[in-house]
């Protein structure tokens, strides 16, 4: 049993999913960096490091959501080479 559909059915759903996941990945990076800095006493280096890692993860997820998957033939109408001989 899947907990969420493979692809949202609307553009609004995709936009909400992208915004939520990008924001969450940045927030998780900041929290991890903050507590790692407090634990190791390396303020603010790990905060910036995990902030950058979280931002990269968020942008990567946004790019994956925005790029359509190739499910059809590579040419526009799909029958360019049909019926041609030699």
PDB file of N, CA, C and O in Angstrom:
ATOM      1  N   UNK A   1       0.843  -1.177   0.000  1.00  0.00           N
ATOM      2  CA  UNK A   1       0.000   0.000   0.000  1.00  0.00           C
ATOM      3  C   UNK A   1       0.891   1.243   0.000  1.00  0.00           C
ATOM      4  O   UNK A   1       1.713   1.428   0.882  1.00  0.00           O
ATOM      5  N   UNK A   2       0.740   2.075  -1.011  1.00  0.00           N
ATOM      6  CA  UNK A   2       1.525   3.306  -1.126  1.00  0.00           C
ATOM      7  C   UNK A   2       0.878   4.398  -0.284  1.00  0.00           C
ATOM      8  O   UNK A   2      -0.335   4.531  -0.236  1.00  0.00           O
ATOM      9  N   UNK A   3       1.716   5.185   0.367  1.00  0.00           N
ATOM     10  CA  UNK A   3       1.209   6.254   1.209  1.00  0.00           C
ATOM     11  C   UNK A   3       0.928   7.531   0.440  1.00  0.00           C
ATOM     12  O   UNK A   3       0.125   8.335   0.868  1.00  0.00           O
ATOM     13  N   UNK A   4       1.594   7.711  -0.702  1.00  0.00           N
ATOM     14  CA  UNK A   4       1.328   8.895  -1.512  1.00  0.00           C
ATOM     15  C   UNK A   4       1.390   8.498  -2.976  1.00  0.00           C
ATOM     16  O   UNK A   4       2.093   7.553  -3.342  1.00  0.00           O
ATOM     17  N   UNK A   5       0.682   9.213  -3.829  1.00  0.00           N
ATOM     18  CA  UNK A   5       0.726   8.871  -5.250  1.00  0.00           C
ATOM     19  C   UNK A   5       2.099   9.140  -5.849  1.00  0.00           C
ATOM     20  O   UNK A   5       2.864   9.960  -5.325  1.00  0.00           O
ATOM     21  N   UNK A   6       2.401   8.436  -6.942  1.00  0.00           N
ATOM     22  CA  UNK A   6       3.704   8.600  -7.589  1.00  0.00           C
ATOM     23  C   UNK A   6       3.890  10.032  -8.087  1.00  0.00           C
ATOM     24  O   UNK A   6       4.947  10.617  -7.926  1.00  0.00           O
ATOM     25  N   UNK A   7       2.895  10.614  -8.696  1.00  0.00           N
ATOM     26  CA  UNK A   7       2.940  11.987  -9.197  1.00  0.00           C
ATOM     27  C   UNK A   7       1.654  12.702  -8.820  1.00  0.00           C
ATOM     28  O   UNK A   7       0.575  12.150  -8.993  1.00  0.00           O
ATOM     29  N   UNK A   8       1.748  13.934  -8.302  1.00  0.00           N
ATOM     30  CA  UNK A   8       0.526  14.689  -8.059  1.00  0.00           C
ATOM     31  C   UNK A   8      -0.214  14.925  -9.370  1.00  0.00           C
ATOM     32  O   UNK A   8       0.392  15.025 -10.431  1.00  0.00           O
ATOM     33  N   UNK A   9      -1.503  15.016  -9.298  1.00  0.00           N
ATOM     34  CA  UNK A   9      -2.291  15.113 -10.524  1.00  0.00           C
ATOM     35  C   UNK A   9      -2.430  16.540 -11.037  1.00  0.00           C
ATOM     36  O   UNK A   9      -2.828  16.724 -12.177  1.00  0.00           O
ATOM     37  N   UNK A  10      -2.144  17.533 -10.241  1.00  0.00           N
ATOM     38  CA  UNK A  10      -2.312  18.912 -10.688  1.00  0.00           C
ATOM     39  C   UNK A  10      -1.008  19.681 -10.540  1.00  0.00           C
ATOM     40  O   UNK A  10      -0.116  19.298  -9.791  1.00  0.00           O
ATOM     41  N   UNK A  11      -0.924  20.788 -11.266  1.00  0.00           N
ATOM     42  CA  UNK A  11       0.246  21.665 -11.157  1.00  0.00           C
ATOM     43  C   UNK A  11       0.319  22.280  -9.763  1.00  0.00           C
ATOM     44  O   UNK A  11       1.411  22.482  -9.227  1.00  0.00           O
ATOM     45  N   UNK A  12      -0.829  22.566  -9.172  1.00  0.00           N
ATOM     46  CA  UNK A  12      -0.853  23.117  -7.823  1.00  0.00           C
ATOM     47  C   UNK A  12      -0.292  22.118  -6.822  1.00  0.00           C
ATOM     48  O   UNK A  12       0.458  22.481  -5.923  1.00  0.00           O
ATOM     49  N   UNK A  13      -0.622  20.856  -7.000  1.00  0.00           N
ATOM     50  CA  UNK A  13      -0.096  19.817  -6.120  1.00  0.00           C
ATOM     51  C   UNK A  13       1.409  19.684  -6.242  1.00  0.00           C
ATOM     52  O   UNK A  13       2.113  19.542  -5.244  1.00  0.00           O
ATOM     53  N   UNK A  14       1.905  19.735  -7.478  1.00  0.00           N
ATOM     54  CA  UNK A  14       3.350  19.668  -7.691  1.00  0.00           C
ATOM     55  C   UNK A  14       4.051  20.878  -7.092  1.00  0.00           C
ATOM     56  O   UNK A  14       5.132  20.769  -6.513  1.00  0.00           O
ATOM     57  N   UNK A  15       3.453  22.060  -7.219  1.00  0.00           N
ATOM     58  CA  UNK A  15       4.047  23.272  -6.663  1.00  0.00           C
ATOM     59  C   UNK A  15       4.087  23.214  -5.136  1.00  0.00           C
ATOM     60  O   UNK A  15       5.093  23.571  -4.521  1.00  0.00           O
ATOM     61  N   UNK A  16       2.999  22.751  -4.525  1.00  0.00           N
ATOM     62  CA  UNK A  16       2.969  22.631  -3.071  1.00  0.00           C
ATOM     63  C   UNK A  16       3.992  21.611  -2.592  1.00  0.00           C
ATOM     64  O   UNK A  16       4.704  21.850  -1.617  1.00  0.00           O
ATOM     65  N   UNK A  17       4.080  20.482  -3.271  1.00  0.00           N
ATOM     66  CA  UNK A  17       5.044  19.448  -2.902  1.00  0.00           C
ATOM     67  C   UNK A  17       6.477  19.976  -3.002  1.00  0.00           C
ATOM     68  O   UNK A  17       7.296  19.765  -2.101  1.00  0.00           O
ATOM     69  N   UNK A  18       6.777  20.681  -4.073  1.00  0.00           N
ATOM     70  CA  UNK A  18       8.119  21.228  -4.253  1.00  0.00           C
ATOM     71  C   UNK A  18       8.469  22.260  -3.206  1.00  0.00           C
ATOM     72  O   UNK A  18       9.575  22.238  -2.645  1.00  0.00           O
ATOM     73  N   UNK A  19       7.552  23.173  -2.924  1.00  0.00           N
ATOM     74  CA  UNK A  19       7.818  24.208  -1.923  1.00  0.00           C
ATOM     75  C   UNK A  19       8.001  23.595  -0.537  1.00  0.00           C
ATOM     76  O   UNK A  19       8.908  23.983   0.207  1.00  0.00           O
ATOM     77  N   UNK A  20       7.162  22.635  -0.196  1.00  0.00           N
ATOM     78  CA  UNK A  20       7.252  22.008   1.114  1.00  0.00           C
ATOM     79  C   UNK A  20       8.564  21.245   1.277  1.00  0.00           C
ATOM     80  O   UNK A  20       9.258  21.385   2.287  1.00  0.00           O
ATOM     81  N   UNK A  21       8.920  20.436   0.281  1.00  0.00           N
ATOM     82  CA  UNK A  21      10.138  19.635   0.395  1.00  0.00           C
ATOM     83  C   UNK A  21      11.396  20.486   0.342  1.00  0.00           C
ATOM     84  O   UNK A  21      12.368  20.200   1.046  1.00  0.00           O
ATOM     85  N   UNK A  22      11.409  21.543  -0.458  1.00  0.00           N
ATOM     86  CA  UNK A  22      12.577  22.424  -0.509  1.00  0.00           C
ATOM     87  C   UNK A  22      12.748  23.162   0.818  1.00  0.00           C
ATOM     88  O   UNK A  22      13.854  23.245   1.355  1.00  0.00           O
ATOM     89  N   UNK A  23      11.670  23.690   1.338  1.00  0.00           N
ATOM     90  CA  UNK A  23      11.747  24.385   2.623  1.00  0.00           C
ATOM     91  C   UNK A  23      12.128  23.463   3.765  1.00  0.00           C
ATOM     92  O   UNK A  23      12.924  23.819   4.639  1.00  0.00           O
ATOM     93  N   UNK A  24      11.603  22.252   3.739  1.00  0.00           N
ATOM     94  CA  UNK A  24      11.915  21.294   4.788  1.00  0.00           C
ATOM     95  C   UNK A  24      13.380  20.858   4.732  1.00  0.00           C
ATOM     96  O   UNK A  24      14.024  20.711   5.773  1.00  0.00           O
ATOM     97  N   UNK A  25      13.913  20.673   3.539  1.00  0.00           N
ATOM     98  CA  UNK A  25      15.313  20.252   3.449  1.00  0.00           C
ATOM     99  C   UNK A  25      16.255  21.345   3.941  1.00  0.00           C
ATOM    100  O   UNK A  25      17.261  21.055   4.595  1.00  0.00           O
ATOM    101  N   UNK A  26      15.946  22.597   3.673  1.00  0.00           N
ATOM    102  CA  UNK A  26      16.767  23.700   4.190  1.00  0.00           C
ATOM    103  C   UNK A  26      16.642  23.774   5.713  1.00  0.00           C
ATOM    104  O   UNK A  26      17.642  23.933   6.422  1.00  0.00           O
ATOM    105  N   UNK A  27      15.433  23.623   6.235  1.00  0.00           N
ATOM    106  CA  UNK A  27      15.229  23.687   7.683  1.00  0.00           C
ATOM    107  C   UNK A  27      15.951  22.544   8.399  1.00  0.00           C
ATOM    108  O   UNK A  27      16.571  22.757   9.450  1.00  0.00           O
ATOM    109  N   UNK A  28      15.902  21.351   7.834  1.00  0.00           N
ATOM    110  CA  UNK A  28      16.604  20.214   8.438  1.00  0.00           C
ATOM    111  C   UNK A  28      18.113  20.467   8.422  1.00  0.00           C
ATOM    112  O   UNK A  28      18.813  20.173   9.400  1.00  0.00           O
ATOM    113  N   UNK A  29      18.626  21.014   7.342  1.00  0.00           N
ATOM    114  CA  UNK A  29      20.045  21.336   7.271  1.00  0.00           C
ATOM    115  C   UNK A  29      20.461  22.353   8.322  1.00  0.00           C
ATOM    116  O   UNK A  29      21.510  22.210   8.961  1.00  0.00           O
ATOM    117  N   UNK A  30      19.646  23.362   8.531  1.00  0.00           N
ATOM    118  CA  UNK A  30      19.960  24.384   9.529  1.00  0.00           C
ATOM    119  C   UNK A  30      19.940  23.783  10.934  1.00  0.00           C
ATOM    120  O   UNK A  30      20.843  24.036  11.749  1.00  0.00           O
ATOM    121  N   UNK A  31      18.929  22.974  11.230  1.00  0.00           N
ATOM    122  CA  UNK A  31      18.835  22.377  12.566  1.00  0.00           C
ATOM    123  C   UNK A  31      20.011  21.435  12.819  1.00  0.00           C
ATOM    124  O   UNK A  31      20.630  21.465  13.889  1.00  0.00           O
ATOM    125  N   UNK A  32      20.340  20.592  11.848  1.00  0.00           N
ATOM    126  CA  UNK A  32      21.481  19.687  12.002  1.00  0.00           C
ATOM    127  C   UNK A  32      22.784  20.469  12.199  1.00  0.00           C
ATOM    128  O   UNK A  32      23.603  20.119  13.054  1.00  0.00           O
ATOM    129  N   UNK A  33      22.976  21.504  11.404  1.00  0.00           N
ATOM    130  CA  UNK A  33      24.182  22.309  11.528  1.00  0.00           C
ATOM    131  C   UNK A  33      24.273  23.027  12.856  1.00  0.00           C
ATOM    132  O   UNK A  33      25.347  23.101  13.467  1.00  0.00           O
ATOM    133  N   UNK A  34      23.169  23.539  13.332  1.00  0.00           N
ATOM    134  CA  UNK A  34      23.153  24.260  14.606  1.00  0.00           C
ATOM    135  C   UNK A  34      23.546  23.332  15.756  1.00  0.00           C
ATOM    136  O   UNK A  34      24.416  23.669  16.576  1.00  0.00           O
ATOM    137  N   UNK A  35      22.900  22.178  15.814  1.00  0.00           N
ATOM    138  CA  UNK A  35      23.196  21.266  16.923  1.00  0.00           C
ATOM    139  C   UNK A  35      24.577  20.615  16.786  1.00  0.00           C
ATOM    140  O   UNK A  35      25.226  20.338  17.795  1.00  0.00           O
ATOM    141  N   UNK A  36      25.033  20.378  15.572  1.00  0.00           N
ATOM    142  CA  UNK A  36      26.383  19.844  15.391  1.00  0.00           C
ATOM    143  C   UNK A  36      27.422  20.878  15.823  1.00  0.00           C
ATOM    144  O   UNK A  36      28.437  20.523  16.439  1.00  0.00           O
ATOM    145  N   UNK A  37      27.169  22.154  15.540  1.00  0.00           N
ATOM    146  CA  UNK A  37      28.079  23.216  15.988  1.00  0.00           C
ATOM    147  C   UNK A  37      28.117  23.317  17.508  1.00  0.00           C
ATOM    148  O   UNK A  37      29.177  23.482  18.098  1.00  0.00           O
ATOM    149  N   UNK A  38      26.957  23.226  18.142  1.00  0.00           N
ATOM    150  CA  UNK A  38      26.925  23.292  19.610  1.00  0.00           C
ATOM    151  C   UNK A  38      27.635  22.105  20.226  1.00  0.00           C
ATOM    152  O   UNK A  38      28.315  22.242  21.242  1.00  0.00           O
ATOM    153  N   UNK A  39      27.482  20.931  19.623  1.00  0.00           N
ATOM    154  CA  UNK A  39      28.085  19.712  20.162  1.00  0.00           C
ATOM    155  C   UNK A  39      29.603  19.718  20.003  1.00  0.00           C
ATOM    156  O   UNK A  39      30.337  19.355  20.908  1.00  0.00           O
ATOM    157  N   UNK A  40      30.072  20.145  18.826  1.00  0.00           N
ATOM    158  CA  UNK A  40      31.505  20.110  18.542  1.00  0.00           C
ATOM    159  C   UNK A  40      32.224  21.424  18.830  1.00  0.00           C
ATOM    160  O   UNK A  40      33.450  21.479  18.776  1.00  0.00           O
ATOM    161  N   UNK A  41      31.471  22.493  19.082  1.00  0.00           N
ATOM    162  CA  UNK A  41      32.077  23.791  19.361  1.00  0.00           C
ATOM    163  C   UNK A  41      32.737  24.417  18.145  1.00  0.00           C
ATOM    164  O   UNK A  41      33.776  25.063  18.271  1.00  0.00           O
ATOM    165  N   UNK A  42      32.156  24.236  16.969  1.00  0.00           N
ATOM    166  CA  UNK A  42      32.750  24.746  15.728  1.00  0.00           C
ATOM    167  C   UNK A  42      31.903  25.850  15.107  1.00  0.00           C
ATOM    168  O   UNK A  42      31.875  25.989  13.888  1.00  0.00           O
ATOM    169  N   UNK A  43      31.213  26.629  15.935  1.00  0.00           N
ATOM    170  CA  UNK A  43      30.296  27.636  15.403  1.00  0.00           C
ATOM    171  C   UNK A  43      31.002  28.579  14.453  1.00  0.00           C
ATOM    172  O   UNK A  43      32.121  28.976  14.733  1.00  0.00           O
ATOM    173  N   UNK A  44      30.440  29.007  13.403  1.00  0.00           N
ATOM    174  CA  UNK A  44      29.226  28.675  12.668  1.00  0.00           C
ATOM    175  C   UNK A  44      29.495  27.803  11.451  1.00  0.00           C
ATOM    176  O   UNK A  44      28.678  27.748  10.541  1.00  0.00           O
ATOM    177  N   UNK A  45      30.612  27.110  11.404  1.00  0.00           N
ATOM    178  CA  UNK A  45      31.031  26.415  10.186  1.00  0.00           C
ATOM    179  C   UNK A  45      30.078  25.301   9.762  1.00  0.00           C
ATOM    180  O   UNK A  45      29.708  25.200   8.591  1.00  0.00           O
ATOM    181  N   UNK A  46      29.691  24.446  10.690  1.00  0.00           N
ATOM    182  CA  UNK A  46      28.801  23.347  10.310  1.00  0.00           C
ATOM    183  C   UNK A  46      27.396  23.842   9.974  1.00  0.00           C
ATOM    184  O   UNK A  46      26.715  23.249   9.151  1.00  0.00           O
ATOM    185  N   UNK A  47      26.991  24.947  10.599  1.00  0.00           N
ATOM    186  CA  UNK A  47      25.702  25.531  10.250  1.00  0.00           C
ATOM    187  C   UNK A  47      25.682  25.939   8.785  1.00  0.00           C
ATOM    188  O   UNK A  47      24.745  25.613   8.047  1.00  0.00           O
ATOM    189  N   UNK A  48      26.721  26.630   8.338  1.00  0.00           N
ATOM    190  CA  UNK A  48      26.789  27.033   6.936  1.00  0.00           C
ATOM    191  C   UNK A  48      26.914  25.823   6.008  1.00  0.00           C
ATOM    192  O   UNK A  48      26.305  25.779   4.942  1.00  0.00           O
ATOM    193  N   UNK A  49      27.698  24.838   6.421  1.00  0.00           N
ATOM    194  CA  UNK A  49      27.876  23.642   5.603  1.00  0.00           C
ATOM    195  C   UNK A  49      26.544  22.917   5.394  1.00  0.00           C
ATOM    196  O   UNK A  49      26.164  22.598   4.260  1.00  0.00           O
ATOM    197  N   UNK A  50      25.816  22.664   6.484  1.00  0.00           N
ATOM    198  CA  UNK A  50      24.547  21.959   6.356  1.00  0.00           C
ATOM    199  C   UNK A  50      23.473  22.828   5.705  1.00  0.00           C
ATOM    200  O   UNK A  50      22.564  22.309   5.053  1.00  0.00           O
ATOM    201  N   UNK A  51      23.568  24.145   5.839  1.00  0.00           N
ATOM    202  CA  UNK A  51      22.653  25.040   5.136  1.00  0.00           C
ATOM    203  C   UNK A  51      22.847  24.904   3.631  1.00  0.00           C
ATOM    204  O   UNK A  51      21.876  24.813   2.867  1.00  0.00           O
ATOM    205  N   UNK A  52      24.092  24.863   3.200  1.00  0.00           N
ATOM    206  CA  UNK A  52      24.376  24.706   1.765  1.00  0.00           C
ATOM    207  C   UNK A  52      23.930  23.337   1.271  1.00  0.00           C
ATOM    208  O   UNK A  52      23.310  23.214   0.209  1.00  0.00           O
ATOM    209  N   UNK A  53      24.207  22.284   2.048  1.00  0.00           N
ATOM    210  CA  UNK A  53      23.781  20.935   1.664  1.00  0.00           C
ATOM    211  C   UNK A  53      22.260  20.855   1.579  1.00  0.00           C
ATOM    212  O   UNK A  53      21.695  20.279   0.634  1.00  0.00           O
ATOM    213  N   UNK A  54      21.555  21.428   2.537  1.00  0.00           N
ATOM    214  CA  UNK A  54      20.092  21.437   2.515  1.00  0.00           C
ATOM    215  C   UNK A  54      19.541  22.222   1.333  1.00  0.00           C
ATOM    216  O   UNK A  54      18.552  21.826   0.712  1.00  0.00           O
ATOM    217  N   UNK A  55      20.185  23.340   1.003  1.00  0.00           N
ATOM    218  CA  UNK A  55      19.744  24.136  -0.151  1.00  0.00           C
ATOM    219  C   UNK A  55      19.950  23.374  -1.455  1.00  0.00           C
ATOM    220  O   UNK A  55      19.080  23.389  -2.329  1.00  0.00           O
ATOM    221  N   UNK A  56      21.077  22.708  -1.575  1.00  0.00           N
ATOM    222  CA  UNK A  56      21.332  21.910  -2.780  1.00  0.00           C
ATOM    223  C   UNK A  56      20.307  20.795  -2.903  1.00  0.00           C
ATOM    224  O   UNK A  56      19.768  20.544  -3.993  1.00  0.00           O
ATOM    225  N   UNK A  57      20.002  20.136  -1.797  1.00  0.00           N
ATOM    226  CA  UNK A  57      19.003  19.070  -1.827  1.00  0.00           C
ATOM    227  C   UNK A  57      17.626  19.608  -2.208  1.00  0.00           C
ATOM    228  O   UNK A  57      16.889  18.984  -2.977  1.00  0.00           O
ATOM    229  N   UNK A  58      17.276  20.786  -1.706  1.00  0.00           N
ATOM    230  CA  UNK A  58      15.989  21.386  -2.045  1.00  0.00           C
ATOM    231  C   UNK A  58      15.897  21.771  -3.511  1.00  0.00           C
ATOM    232  O   UNK A  58      14.886  21.493  -4.169  1.00  0.00           O
ATOM    233  N   UNK A  59      16.935  22.387  -4.045  1.00  0.00           N
ATOM    234  CA  UNK A  59      16.924  22.759  -5.462  1.00  0.00           C
ATOM    235  C   UNK A  59      16.929  21.530  -6.357  1.00  0.00           C
ATOM    236  O   UNK A  59      16.278  21.505  -7.397  1.00  0.00           O
ATOM    237  N   UNK A  60      17.662  20.513  -5.945  1.00  0.00           N
ATOM    238  CA  UNK A  60      17.687  19.272  -6.732  1.00  0.00           C
ATOM    239  C   UNK A  60      16.297  18.654  -6.791  1.00  0.00           C
ATOM    240  O   UNK A  60      15.851  18.173  -7.826  1.00  0.00           O
ATOM    241  N   UNK A  61      15.585  18.676  -5.677  1.00  0.00           N
ATOM    242  CA  UNK A  61      14.226  18.135  -5.651  1.00  0.00           C
ATOM    243  C   UNK A  61      13.293  18.984  -6.520  1.00  0.00           C
ATOM    244  O   UNK A  61      12.440  18.448  -7.227  1.00  0.00           O
ATOM    245  N   UNK A  62      13.447  20.295  -6.479  1.00  0.00           N
ATOM    246  CA  UNK A  62      12.618  21.151  -7.323  1.00  0.00           C
ATOM    247  C   UNK A  62      12.871  20.879  -8.799  1.00  0.00           C
ATOM    248  O   UNK A  62      11.936  20.869  -9.607  1.00  0.00           O
ATOM    249  N   UNK A  63      14.123  20.659  -9.163  1.00  0.00           N
ATOM    250  CA  UNK A  63      14.431  20.355 -10.556  1.00  0.00           C
ATOM    251  C   UNK A  63      13.842  19.020 -10.976  1.00  0.00           C
ATOM    252  O   UNK A  63      13.357  18.874 -12.093  1.00  0.00           O
ATOM    253  N   UNK A  64      13.865  18.038 -10.087  1.00  0.00           N
ATOM    254  CA  UNK A  64      13.279  16.740 -10.418  1.00  0.00           C
ATOM    255  C   UNK A  64      11.772  16.832 -10.599  1.00  0.00           C
ATOM    256  O   UNK A  64      11.200  16.151 -11.438  1.00  0.00           O
ATOM    257  N   UNK A  65      11.112  17.658  -9.802  1.00  0.00           N
ATOM    258  CA  UNK A  65       9.665  17.814  -9.930  1.00  0.00           C
ATOM    259  C   UNK A  65       9.340  18.554 -11.223  1.00  0.00           C
ATOM    260  O   UNK A  65       8.384  18.222 -11.913  1.00  0.00           O
ATOM    261  N   UNK A  66      10.151  19.539 -11.590  1.00  0.00           N
ATOM    262  CA  UNK A  66       9.867  20.368 -12.753  1.00  0.00           C
ATOM    263  C   UNK A  66      10.189  19.733 -14.083  1.00  0.00           C
ATOM    264  O   UNK A  66       9.631  20.123 -15.105  1.00  0.00           O
ATOM    265  N   UNK A  67      11.065  18.741 -14.116  1.00  0.00           N
ATOM    266  CA  UNK A  67      11.455  18.120 -15.381  1.00  0.00           C
ATOM    267  C   UNK A  67      10.473  17.014 -15.713  1.00  0.00           C
ATOM    268  O   UNK A  67      10.316  16.073 -14.941  1.00  0.00           O
ATOM    269  N   UNK A  68       9.791  17.116 -16.867  1.00  0.00           N
ATOM    270  CA  UNK A  68       8.844  16.058 -17.223  1.00  0.00           C
ATOM    271  C   UNK A  68       9.579  14.776 -17.609  1.00  0.00           C
ATOM    272  O   UNK A  68      10.686  14.812 -18.138  1.00  0.00           O
ATOM    273  N   UNK A  69       8.951  13.657 -17.333  1.00  0.00           N
ATOM    274  CA  UNK A  69       9.548  12.378 -17.702  1.00  0.00           C
ATOM    275  C   UNK A  69       9.232  12.073 -19.154  1.00  0.00           C
ATOM    276  O   UNK A  69       8.190  12.452 -19.678  1.00  0.00           O
ATOM    277  N   UNK A  70      10.125  11.378 -19.825  1.00  0.00           N
ATOM    278  CA  UNK A  70       9.945  11.031 -21.227  1.00  0.00           C
ATOM    279  C   UNK A  70       9.202   9.706 -21.311  1.00  0.00           C
ATOM    280  O   UNK A  70       9.778   8.650 -21.128  1.00  0.00           O
ATOM    281  N   UNK A  71       7.900   9.781 -21.574  1.00  0.00           N
ATOM    282  CA  UNK A  71       7.101   8.562 -21.643  1.00  0.00           C
ATOM    283  C   UNK A  71       6.705   8.209 -23.066  1.00  0.00           C
ATOM    284  O   UNK A  71       6.224   7.124 -23.317  1.00  0.00           O
ATOM    285  N   UNK A  72       6.904   9.126 -23.987  1.00  0.00           N
ATOM    286  CA  UNK A  72       6.491   8.891 -25.359  1.00  0.00           C
ATOM    287  C   UNK A  72       7.674   8.784 -26.292  1.00  0.00           C
ATOM    288  O   UNK A  72       8.829   8.779 -25.887  1.00  0.00           O
ATOM    289  N   UNK A  73       7.386   8.696 -27.592  1.00  0.00           N
ATOM    290  CA  UNK A  73       8.466   8.639 -28.576  1.00  0.00           C
ATOM    291  C   UNK A  73       9.239   9.951 -28.617  1.00  0.00           C
ATOM    292  O   UNK A  73       8.751  10.995 -28.206  1.00  0.00           O
ATOM    293  N   UNK A  74      10.456   9.900 -29.144  1.00  0.00           N
ATOM    294  CA  UNK A  74      11.316  11.074 -29.129  1.00  0.00           C
ATOM    295  C   UNK A  74      10.902  12.130 -30.144  1.00  0.00           C
ATOM    296  O   UNK A  74      11.153  13.302 -29.956  1.00  0.00           O
ATOM    297  N   UNK A  75      10.286  11.753 -31.252  1.00  0.00           N
ATOM    298  CA  UNK A  75       9.833  12.761 -32.215  1.00  0.00           C
ATOM    299  C   UNK A  75       8.431  13.231 -31.854  1.00  0.00           C
ATOM    300  O   UNK A  75       7.733  12.634 -31.061  1.00  0.00           O
ATOM    301  N   UNK A  76       8.025  14.345 -32.457  1.00  0.00           N
ATOM    302  CA  UNK A  76       6.801  15.013 -32.047  1.00  0.00           C
ATOM    303  C   UNK A  76       5.541  14.183 -32.319  1.00  0.00           C
ATOM    304  O   UNK A  76       4.687  14.050 -31.459  1.00  0.00           O
ATOM    305  N   UNK A  77       5.406  13.635 -33.518  1.00  0.00           N
ATOM    306  CA  UNK A  77       4.180  12.908 -33.827  1.00  0.00           C
ATOM    307  C   UNK A  77       4.319  11.397 -33.711  1.00  0.00           C
ATOM    308  O   UNK A  77       3.331  10.688 -33.786  1.00  0.00           O
ATOM    309  N   UNK A  78       5.482  10.888 -33.542  1.00  0.00           N
ATOM    310  CA  UNK A  78       5.689   9.486 -33.272  1.00  0.00           C
ATOM    311  C   UNK A  78       5.702   8.584 -34.498  1.00  0.00           C
ATOM    312  O   UNK A  78       5.911   7.398 -34.373  1.00  0.00           O
ATOM    313  N   UNK A  79       5.460   9.132 -35.678  1.00  0.00           N
ATOM    314  CA  UNK A  79       5.422   8.265 -36.866  1.00  0.00           C
ATOM    315  C   UNK A  79       6.312   8.811 -38.000  1.00  0.00           C
ATOM    316  O   UNK A  79       5.991   8.658 -39.153  1.00  0.00           O
ATOM    317  N   UNK A  80       7.375   9.452 -37.652  1.00  0.00           N
ATOM    318  CA  UNK A  80       8.250  10.072 -38.654  1.00  0.00           C
ATOM    319  C   UNK A  80       8.894   9.030 -39.570  1.00  0.00           C
ATOM    320  O   UNK A  80       8.980   9.244 -40.765  1.00  0.00           O
ATOM    321  N   UNK A  81       9.343   7.930 -39.014  1.00  0.00           N
ATOM    322  CA  UNK A  81      10.049   6.932 -39.826  1.00  0.00           C
ATOM    323  C   UNK A  81       9.140   5.824 -40.335  1.00  0.00           C
ATOM    324  O   UNK A  81       9.602   4.930 -41.025  1.00  0.00           O
ATOM    325  N   UNK A  82       7.869   5.838 -40.047  1.00  0.00           N
ATOM    326  CA  UNK A  82       6.969   4.787 -40.499  1.00  0.00           C
ATOM    327  C   UNK A  82       6.641   4.966 -41.981  1.00  0.00           C
ATOM    328  O   UNK A  82       6.398   6.070 -42.451  1.00  0.00           O
ATOM    329  N   UNK A  83       6.630   3.885 -42.677  1.00  0.00           N
ATOM    330  CA  UNK A  83       6.245   3.900 -44.077  1.00  0.00           C
ATOM    331  C   UNK A  83       7.339   4.322 -45.033  1.00  0.00           C
ATOM    332  O   UNK A  83       7.148   4.321 -46.233  1.00  0.00           O
ATOM    333  N   UNK A  84       8.471   4.727 -44.535  1.00  0.00           N
ATOM    334  CA  UNK A  84       9.569   5.127 -45.409  1.00  0.00           C
ATOM    335  C   UNK A  84      10.399   3.900 -45.749  1.00  0.00           C
ATOM    336  O   UNK A  84      10.690   3.081 -44.899  1.00  0.00           O
ATOM    337  N   UNK A  85      10.786   3.794 -46.980  1.00  0.00           N
ATOM    338  CA  UNK A  85      11.648   2.674 -47.378  1.00  0.00           C
ATOM    339  C   UNK A  85      13.040   3.207 -47.667  1.00  0.00           C
ATOM    340  O   UNK A  85      13.202   4.256 -48.274  1.00  0.00           O
ATOM    341  N   UNK A  86      14.064   2.425 -47.216  1.00  0.00           N
ATOM    342  CA  UNK A  86      15.453   2.667 -47.532  1.00  0.00           C
ATOM    343  C   UNK A  86      15.988   3.897 -47.081  1.00  0.00           C
ATOM    344  O   UNK A  86      16.530   4.762 -46.954  1.00  0.00           O
TER     345      UNK A  86
END
